[in-house]
Short mmCIF file of C-alpha atoms in Angstrom, two decimals:
data_model
loop_
_atom_site.label_atom_id
_atom_site.label_comp_id
_atom_site.label_asym_id
_atom_site.label_seq_id
_atom_site.Cartn_x
_atom_site.Cartn_y
_atom_site.Cartn_z
CA MET A 54 -29.19 -12.37 -19.49
CA PRO A 55 -29.47 -8.79 -20.17
CA CYS A 56 -27.92 -6.19 -17.79
CA SER A 57 -28.10 -2.30 -17.32
CA PRO A 58 -25.28 -0.40 -19.16
CA PHE A 59 -24.11 0.55 -15.42
CA GLU A 60 -23.34 -2.90 -13.98
CA LEU A 61 -19.98 -4.81 -14.29
CA VAL A 62 -20.09 -8.15 -15.29
CA SER A 63 -17.08 -10.56 -14.83
CA THR A 64 -15.82 -14.02 -13.93
CA ILE A 65 -14.88 -14.84 -10.71
CA ASP A 66 -10.98 -15.02 -11.66
CA ASN A 67 -11.38 -11.22 -13.29
CA SER A 68 -12.96 -10.18 -9.80
CA LEU A 69 -10.14 -11.69 -8.01
CA ALA A 70 -7.52 -10.12 -10.00
CA PHE A 71 -9.12 -6.69 -9.70
CA ARG A 72 -9.29 -6.93 -6.23
CA GLN A 73 -5.78 -8.01 -5.88
CA MET A 74 -4.58 -5.21 -7.96
CA ARG A 75 -6.51 -2.83 -5.69
CA LEU A 76 -4.58 -4.45 -2.66
CA ASN A 77 -1.13 -4.21 -4.93
CA MET A 78 -1.96 -0.38 -4.85
CA GLY A 79 -2.64 -0.52 -8.68
CA SER A 80 -0.41 -3.18 -9.88
CA HIS A 81 -0.87 -6.61 -11.27
CA GLY A 82 2.35 -8.97 -11.35
CA ARG A 83 4.86 -6.76 -12.93
CA GLU A 84 2.36 -4.18 -14.53
CA ARG A 85 1.04 -0.97 -13.28
CA ILE A 86 -2.74 -0.72 -14.25
CA LEU A 87 -3.89 2.12 -12.46
CA PRO A 88 -1.70 4.90 -11.05
CA ARG A 89 -1.27 4.82 -7.17
CA PRO A 90 -2.63 8.40 -6.30
CA LEU A 91 -5.92 7.02 -8.24
CA VAL A 92 -5.89 4.08 -6.11
CA GLU A 93 -5.44 5.88 -2.84
CA LEU A 94 -8.23 8.23 -3.92
CA VAL A 95 -10.72 5.40 -4.36
CA THR A 96 -10.14 3.72 -1.39
CA ALA A 97 -9.66 6.45 1.08
CA ASP A 98 -12.88 7.15 3.47
CA HIS A 99 -14.66 10.07 1.79
CA LEU A 100 -17.31 10.43 4.54
CA ILE A 101 -16.80 13.08 7.39
CA ALA A 102 -17.85 12.57 10.92
CA LYS A 103 -21.00 14.23 10.75
CA GLN A 104 -21.81 11.98 7.88
CA LYS A 105 -21.48 8.91 10.04
CA THR A 106 -23.26 9.88 12.97
CA GLY A 107 -26.80 9.56 13.57
CA SER A 108 -27.05 6.10 12.13
CA GLU A 109 -29.47 4.30 14.42
CA ARG A 110 -29.88 1.33 12.27
CA LEU A 111 -26.06 0.60 12.17
CA PRO A 112 -24.86 1.49 15.80
CA GLY A 113 -20.83 1.08 15.57
CA TYR A 114 -20.70 0.34 11.93
CA TRP A 115 -19.04 3.61 11.11
CA ASP A 116 -16.58 3.32 13.80
CA ASN A 117 -14.56 1.01 11.56
CA HIS A 118 -15.97 1.40 8.17
CA GLY A 119 -15.90 4.26 5.50
CA TRP A 120 -16.83 4.82 1.99
CA GLY A 121 -14.38 5.38 -0.97
CA GLY A 122 -15.10 5.64 -4.65
CA ALA A 123 -18.10 3.45 -4.51
CA THR A 124 -16.20 1.00 -2.17
CA ASN A 125 -17.00 0.03 1.31
CA LEU A 126 -14.28 0.54 3.07
CA ILE A 127 -13.10 -1.63 6.60
CA LEU A 128 -11.05 0.90 8.41
CA GLY A 129 -8.02 -0.71 10.06
CA SER A 130 -8.26 -3.79 8.07
CA PRO A 131 -4.80 -5.63 7.32
CA SER A 132 -5.02 -4.19 3.66
CA MET A 133 -6.02 -0.83 4.57
CA ARG A 134 -2.77 -0.93 7.12
CA ARG A 135 -0.62 -1.99 4.29
CA ARG A 136 -1.86 1.07 1.96
CA GLN A 137 -1.42 3.67 4.85
CA ALA A 138 2.31 2.21 5.94
#
């Protein structure tokens, strides 16, 4: 199946390993894959309050969600709380 050069194609196992690496702040097992500051940057909420107001289609959604480096964030989730500790 053809895909665009901007699509990420992966196996379930690779996708899960990548997500776990992000939860581990850039480490996979004992190996550092991404620098911790980079992971913190792409998992931080980059929307300002003004951008979150006026969302009539999704009332209350932005109360506990944000947007990082092309990543939808659920603010206050267990993984975010671990990251902030």
